[in-house]
Amino acid sequence: MSKETERAEDERLIGNFLGGDSLAFDQLVLKYQKKVVNLCYRLMGEYDEAVDCAQETFVKVYRSLEHFRFQSNFSTWLFRITVNTCKNRLTSLKYRFHRRMIRLDGDGRLGRDVHLGRSAENPGSIEIANGSASPSAALEKKEIKELLQRAIDSLPKTQRTAIVLRDVESLSYEEIGRILGLSLGTVKSRIARAREQLKSILRGIL
Amino acid sequence: MDGMINGKKREKVEEHLASCHSCTEELKALREVRENLEQLGEVDVPANFLDMIHARIEQESPVRRLWRRLFTPTGRRIPLELAAAVSMIVVVILLLRVLPLTRPPRREQIPIELAEVPQKSEKEIDVDDSYAPVPETDLLIKKKTEREDKIEAVGKTPESWIGPESQGYQEFDDRSEQAVQSGPSVSPEPEVSLEPRAQPESVTLFETPIQLGDKEKAGLPTIKEGESPEDIAHALALEATGRPKLRILLALPPFDKNKAKSGDRVSVKQAPSSFRESERGSTDSLLDEGSRSLVSVYERIEELVGRSSGNVVSSHLDRGITAEIPAMSYEQFLEELSRIGRFEQPELHEPLDPTDIILLSITVSP
């Protein structure tokens, strides 16, 4: 589906919703829920928090859809709300206190801290990372993903958002600029710094 | 790496990478990071995700709903700066509405000509100095003569009224007569001021409440036959204001029984008719104890008027003090005045409006 077609479909669904068709909103949710939940997960680092943030994002969209002026793509507007919701959650006192409590038993280093949040791959389980000095070749794919996520978590919020939107969600620089409200140059420099930092973090692990 | 460079720039970069080992390694490492991130894959969405969203939309707490309706009535968050500015404006408006109630109401200004009539006409009429200035000592002597007339009217000898400390005034008596008789500018008007002042019909000091005439009780200024022109003008000034007018005759307790054997009433007439600061300094040494006490009483009353947010219209040892008192502080004023002397509380014929300004005439009778 081309971008234009996608945009036209979004506008049709929004128009239907504003016209009183509540099912149109459900269609919008179903269309974007995976992208929003994943973006939240990469930004938050915890599945439960990510799902909660994603739901909050869609509730905000539901309440403010009447103010959407079609001046940008719906997806850009949606990702902007998603990023802002996650940022607010990350800076909220309650969340920071919660994060601090679950890290009390770990030493803060990658691969050694205790993760009490349910993982995305197996939401029903509680995982404890293997603290042994296993060689990278022996690490399972799941563990590598966990480590990568921890590496993303360790980035500053501004860099984390930019690198996730670019390298995880594969958005263009221009779209990232529109979502974050930044100039193209600022987006480029943030992504470059994030990659550089991730490279040095992952060098000793992978 | 991101396909952001094309053409010559791309060729230059590729040319450099072909020859630079460290840059090639750097690019390789960055590509690995990107590939790793891309391989992160996707997490699954909970099966009941849509239902949970609907539940959250419908289960909005009443508090949150109220909060949203109050602060985001249009669906947009009100900027904190705007909220602060609106709050400040509301506070300022409230303060402006409250402050006038706590401040004394703005008093109406009596025309200056009327308010100053008693003081201005004092010298002109009593000693006829409209053409030739008369020293203040002569003014005092003039009062002394008036006092003697008063004493005669009461039927007592001057000696019984004059204390030992006030004997010095005798010398000035002669001079005063000379001044009055031989002064070229003496006119018939002084005769008016030399008339004994009409006393209230029945005034008993210290023991029983003071009784005043009907007109005085009603708070109306009284104009009697034989009163001097300045008294009439003073009374007219009171009439002209058209605001609640009350009159108080304040009876003082004995200020010092040992020194006041000659009686305060003598001292009243000996004291200067006006005791503004400039005159007070020059005449203090000439006043006897009674006068000084009376002056201090007047000063206390003036101070009390000031404390009650009032305004002294005129202050005169003979005619007393005319003051404007805001109705709001009237009761407090009377209470504090009762600590200075006894008086019968003036009867109010109409309830006072808090914004009224009462014109109060206080005559001190030691």
Coordinates of N, CA, C and O in Angstrom, one line a residue, chain A residues 61-161:
Chain A
V61 N -5.9 9.7 21.4 CA -6.2 9.9 20.0 C -7.8 9.9 19.9 O -8.3 10.8 19.2
Y62 N -8.4 9.0 20.6 CA -9.9 9.0 20.6 C -10.5 10.3 21.0 O -11.5 10.8 20.4
R63 N -9.9 11.0 22.0 CA -10.4 12.2 22.6 C -10.1 13.4 21.7 O -10.7 14.5 21.8
S64 N -9.0 13.3 21.0 CA -8.5 14.5 20.3 C -8.6 14.4 18.8 O -8.1 15.2 18.1
L65 N -9.2 13.3 18.3 CA -9.3 13.1 16.9 C -10.1 14.2 16.2 O -9.8 14.6 15.0
E66 N -11.0 14.8 16.9 CA -11.8 15.9 16.3 C -11.0 17.1 16.0 O -11.4 18.0 15.3
H67 N -9.8 17.2 16.7 CA -8.9 18.4 16.5 C -7.9 18.1 15.4 O -7.1 19.0 15.1
F68 N -7.9 16.9 14.9 CA -6.9 16.6 13.8 C -7.3 17.3 12.5 O -8.4 17.2 12.1
R69 N -6.3 18.1 12.0 CA -6.6 19.0 10.9 C -6.1 18.4 9.5 O -6.1 19.1 8.5
F70 N -5.6 17.2 9.5 CA -5.2 16.6 8.3 C -4.0 17.4 7.6 O -3.8 17.3 6.4
Q71 N -3.3 18.1 8.4 CA -2.1 18.8 7.9 C -0.9 17.9 7.8 O 0.1 18.3 7.2
S72 N -0.9 16.8 8.4 CA 0.2 15.8 8.3 C -0.5 14.4 8.2 O -1.7 14.3 8.4
N73 N 0.4 13.5 8.0 CA -0.1 12.1 8.0 C -0.7 11.7 9.4 O -0.1 12.2 10.4
F74 N -1.7 10.9 9.4 CA -2.2 10.4 10.7 C -1.2 9.7 11.4 O -1.0 9.8 12.7
S75 N -0.3 8.9 10.7 CA 0.7 8.1 11.4 C 1.7 9.0 12.1 O 2.1 8.7 13.2
T76 N 2.1 10.1 11.4 CA 3.0 11.0 12.0 C 2.4 11.6 13.3 O 3.1 11.7 14.4
W77 N 1.2 12.0 13.2 CA 0.5 12.6 14.4 C 0.4 11.5 15.5 O 0.6 11.8 16.7
L78 N 0.0 10.3 15.1 CA -0.1 9.2 16.1 C 1.2 8.9 16.8 O 1.3 8.7 18.0
F79 N 2.3 8.9 16.0 CA 3.6 8.6 16.6 C 4.1 9.7 17.5 O 4.8 9.5 18.5
R80 N 3.7 10.9 17.1 CA 4.1 12.0 18.0 C 3.4 11.9 19.3 O 4.0 12.1 20.4
I81 N 2.1 11.5 19.3 CA 1.4 11.3 20.6 C 2.0 10.2 21.4 O 2.2 10.3 22.6
T82 N 2.4 9.1 20.6 CA 3.0 8.0 21.3 C 4.3 8.4 22.0 O 4.6 8.0 23.2
V83 N 5.2 9.1 21.2 CA 6.5 9.5 21.8 C 6.3 10.4 23.0 O 6.9 10.2 24.1
N84 N 5.4 11.3 22.9 CA 5.1 12.2 24.0 C 4.6 11.5 25.3 O 4.9 11.8 26.4
T85 N 3.7 10.5 25.0 CA 3.1 9.7 26.1 C 4.3 9.0 26.8 O 4.3 8.9 28.1
C86 N 5.1 8.4 26.0 CA 6.2 7.6 26.6 C 7.2 8.5 27.4 O 7.7 8.2 28.5
K87 N 7.5 9.7 26.8 CA 8.4 10.6 27.4 C 7.8 11.1 28.8 O 8.5 11.1 29.8
N88 N 6.5 11.4 28.8 CA 5.9 11.8 30.0 C 5.9 10.7 31.1 O 6.2 10.9 32.2
R89 N 5.7 9.5 30.6 CA 5.7 8.3 31.5 C 7.1 8.1 32.1 O 7.3 7.9 33.3
L90 N 8.2 8.2 31.2 CA 9.5 8.0 31.7 C 10.0 9.1 32.7 O 10.8 8.8 33.5
T91 N 9.4 10.3 32.6 CA 9.8 11.3 33.5 C 8.9 11.4 34.7 O 9.2 12.2 35.6
S92 N 7.8 10.6 34.7 CA 6.9 10.7 35.9 C 7.6 10.1 37.1 O 8.3 9.1 37.0
L93 N 7.3 10.7 38.2 CA 7.9 10.3 39.5 C 7.5 8.9 39.8 O 8.4 8.1 40.3
K94 N 6.3 8.5 39.5 CA 5.8 7.2 39.9 C 6.6 6.1 39.1 O 7.1 5.2 39.7
Y95 N 6.8 6.4 37.8 CA 7.5 5.4 37.0 C 9.0 5.3 37.4 O 9.5 4.2 37.5
R96 N 9.6 6.5 37.7 CA 11.0 6.5 38.0 C 11.2 5.7 39.4 O 12.2 5.0 39.5
F97 N 10.3 5.9 40.3 CA 10.4 5.2 41.6 C 10.2 3.7 41.3 O 11.0 2.9 41.9
H98 N 9.3 3.3 40.5 CA 9.1 1.9 40.1 C 10.4 1.3 39.5 O 10.8 0.2 39.9
R99 N 11.0 2.0 38.6 CA 12.2 1.6 37.9 C 13.4 1.4 38.9 O 14.1 0.5 38.9
R100 N 13.4 2.3 39.9 CA 14.5 2.3 40.8 C 14.3 1.1 41.7 O 15.3 0.4 42.1
M101 N 13.1 0.8 42.1 CA 12.8 -0.3 43.0 C 13.2 -1.7 42.3 O 13.8 -2.5 43.0
I102 N 12.9 -1.8 41.0 CA 13.2 -3.1 40.4 C 14.6 -3.3 40.1 O 15.1 -4.4 39.8
R103 N 15.4 -2.2 40.1 CA 16.8 -2.3 39.8 C 17.7 -2.4 41.1 O 18.9 -2.5 41.1
L104 N 17.0 -2.4 42.3 CA 17.8 -2.4 43.5 C 18.6 -3.7 43.7 O 19.7 -3.6 44.2
D105 N 18.2 -4.8 43.1 CA 18.9 -6.0 43.3 C 20.0 -6.2 42.3 O 20.8 -7.1 42.4
G106 N 20.0 -5.4 41.3 CA 21.1 -5.5 40.2 C 22.2 -4.6 40.4 O 22.1 -3.7 41.2
D107 N 23.3 -4.8 39.7 CA 24.4 -3.8 39.8 C 24.4 -2.8 38.8 O 25.3 -2.0 38.6
G108 N 23.3 -2.8 38.0 CA 23.1 -1.7 37.0 C 23.8 -2.0 35.7 O 23.6 -1.3 34.7
R109 N 24.6 -3.0 35.6 CA 25.3 -3.3 34.4 C 24.5 -4.1 33.4 O 23.6 -4.9 33.9
L110 N 24.7 -3.9 32.2 CA 23.9 -4.7 31.2 C 24.2 -6.2 31.4 O 25.3 -6.7 31.6
G111 N 23.1 -7.0 31.3 CA 23.2 -8.4 31.4 C 23.2 -8.9 32.8 O 23.2 -10.1 33.0
R112 N 23.3 -8.1 33.8 CA 23.4 -8.6 35.2 C 22.2 -8.1 36.1 O 22.1 -8.6 37.2
D113 N 21.4 -7.2 35.6 CA 20.3 -6.7 36.5 C 19.1 -7.7 36.4 O 18.9 -8.4 35.4
V114 N 18.3 -7.6 37.4 CA 17.2 -8.4 37.5 C 16.0 -7.7 36.8 O 15.7 -6.5 37.1
H115 N 15.3 -8.4 35.9 CA 14.2 -7.8 35.2 C 12.9 -8.5 35.6 O 12.7 -9.6 35.4
L116 N 12.1 -7.8 36.4 CA 10.9 -8.3 36.9 C 9.7 -8.1 36.0 O 8.7 -8.7 36.2
G117 N 9.9 -7.3 35.0 CA 8.8 -7.1 34.1 C 8.6 -8.3 33.2 O 9.6 -9.0 32.9
R118 N 7.4 -8.4 32.7 CA 7.2 -9.6 31.8 C 7.8 -9.3 30.5 O 7.6 -8.2 30.0
S119 N 8.4 -10.2 29.9 CA 9.0 -10.0 28.6 C 8.0 -10.0 27.5 O 6.9 -10.5 27.6
A120 N 8.3 -9.4 26.4 CA 7.4 -9.3 25.3 C 7.1 -10.7 24.6 O 6.0 -11.0 24.3
E121 N 8.2 -11.5 24.6 CA 8.1 -12.8 24.0 C 7.2 -13.7 24.8 O 6.6 -14.6 24.3
N122 N 7.4 -13.6 26.1 CA 6.6 -14.5 27.0 C 6.0 -13.7 28.1 O 6.6 -13.6 29.2
P123 N 4.9 -13.0 27.9 CA 4.3 -12.0 28.8 C 4.0 -12.6 30.2 O 3.9 -11.9 31.2
G124 N 3.8 -13.9 30.3 CA 3.4 -14.5 31.5 C 4.5 -14.8 32.5 O 4.3 -15.2 33.6
S125 N 5.8 -14.7 32.0 CA 6.9 -15.2 32.8 C 7.6 -14.0 33.4 O 7.5 -12.9 33.0
I126 N 8.4 -14.3 34.5 CA 9.3 -13.3 35.1 C 10.7 -13.8 34.8 O 11.0 -14.9 35.1
E127 N 11.5 -12.9 34.2 CA 12.8 -13.3 33.8 C 13.9 -12.7 34.6 O 13.8 -11.6 35.1
I128 N 14.9 -13.5 34.8 CA 16.1 -13.0 35.5 C 17.2 -13.3 34.6 O 17.5 -14.4 34.1
A129 N 17.9 -12.2 34.2 CA 19.0 -12.4 33.2 C 20.1 -13.2 33.8 O 20.4 -13.2 35.0
N130 N 20.8 -14.0 32.9 CA 21.9 -14.8 33.3 C 23.1 -13.9 33.5 O 23.6 -13.2 32.6
G131 N 23.6 -13.9 34.7 CA 24.7 -13.1 35.1 C 26.1 -13.7 34.8 O 27.1 -13.1 35.0
S132 N 26.1 -14.9 34.3 CA 27.4 -15.6 34.1 C 28.1 -15.0 32.9 O 27.4 -14.4 32.0
A133 N 29.4 -15.1 32.8 CA 30.1 -14.5 31.7 C 30.1 -15.4 30.5 O 31.2 -16.0 30.1
S134 N 29.0 -15.6 29.9 CA 28.9 -16.5 28.8 C 29.5 -15.8 27.6 O 29.3 -14.6 27.4
P135 N 30.1 -16.5 26.6 CA 30.6 -15.9 25.4 C 29.4 -15.5 24.5 O 28.3 -16.1 24.6
S136 N 29.6 -14.5 23.7 CA 28.5 -13.9 22.9 C 27.9 -15.0 22.0 O 26.7 -14.9 21.7
A137 N 28.7 -15.9 21.5 CA 28.2 -16.9 20.6 C 27.2 -17.8 21.2 O 26.3 -18.3 20.5
A138 N 27.3 -17.9 22.5 CA 26.4 -18.8 23.2 C 25.1 -18.2 23.6 O 24.2 -18.8 24.1
L139 N 25.1 -16.9 23.5 CA 23.9 -16.2 23.9 C 22.8 -16.6 23.0 O 22.9 -16.6 21.7
E140 N 21.7 -16.8 23.5 CA 20.5 -17.1 22.6 C 20.0 -15.8 22.0 O 20.3 -14.7 22.5
K141 N 19.2 -16.0 21.0 CA 18.7 -14.9 20.3 C 17.9 -14.0 21.2 O 17.9 -12.8 21.1
K142 N 17.1 -14.6 22.0 CA 16.2 -13.9 23.0 C 17.1 -13.0 23.9 O 16.7 -11.8 24.2
E143 N 18.2 -13.6 24.4 CA 19.0 -12.8 25.3 C 19.7 -11.6 24.6 O 19.8 -10.6 25.2
I144 N 20.1 -11.9 23.3 CA 20.6 -10.7 22.5 C 19.7 -9.6 22.4 O 20.0 -8.4 22.6
K145 N 18.4 -10.0 22.2 CA 17.4 -9.0 22.0 C 17.2 -8.2 23.3 O 17.0 -7.0 23.4
E146 N 17.3 -8.9 24.4 CA 17.1 -8.3 25.8 C 18.3 -7.3 26.0 O 18.1 -6.2 26.4
L147 N 19.5 -7.8 25.6 CA 20.6 -6.9 25.8 C 20.6 -5.7 24.9 O 20.9 -4.5 25.3
L148 N 20.1 -5.9 23.7 CA 20.0 -4.7 22.8 C 19.0 -3.7 23.4 O 19.2 -2.5 23.3
Q149 N 17.9 -4.3 23.9 CA 16.9 -3.4 24.5 C 17.4 -2.6 25.7 O 17.2 -1.4 25.9
R150 N 18.3 -3.3 26.5 CA 18.9 -2.6 27.6 C 19.9 -1.5 27.1 O 20.0 -0.5 27.8
A151 N 20.5 -1.8 26.0 CA 21.4 -0.8 25.5 C 20.7 0.4 25.0 O 21.1 1.5 25.2
I152 N 19.5 0.1 24.4 CA 18.6 1.3 24.0 C 18.2 2.0 25.2 O 18.2 3.3 25.3
D153 N 17.8 1.3 26.2 CA 17.3 1.9 27.5 C 18.4 2.8 28.1 O 18.1 3.8 28.8
S154 N 19.6 2.4 27.9 CA 20.7 3.2 28.6 C 21.0 4.5 27.9 O 21.7 5.4 28.4
L155 N 20.4 4.7 26.7 CA 20.7 6.0 25.9 C 19.9 7.1 26.5 O 18.8 6.9 27.1
P156 N 20.4 8.3 26.4 CA 19.6 9.4 26.8 C 18.2 9.4 26.0 O 18.2 9.0 24.9
K157 N 17.2 10.0 26.6 CA 15.8 9.9 26.0 C 15.8 10.4 24.6 O 15.1 9.9 23.7
T158 N 16.5 11.6 24.4 CA 16.4 12.2 23.1 C 17.0 11.3 22.0 O 16.4 11.2 20.9
Q159 N 18.2 10.8 22.3 CA 18.8 9.9 21.4 C 18.0 8.6 21.2 O 17.9 8.0 20.1
R160 N 17.5 8.1 22.3 CA 16.8 6.8 22.2 C 15.6 6.9 21.3 O 15.3 6.0 20.4
T161 N 14.8 8.0 21.4 CA 13.6 8.2 20.6 C 14.0 8.2 19.1 O 13.4 7.6 18.3

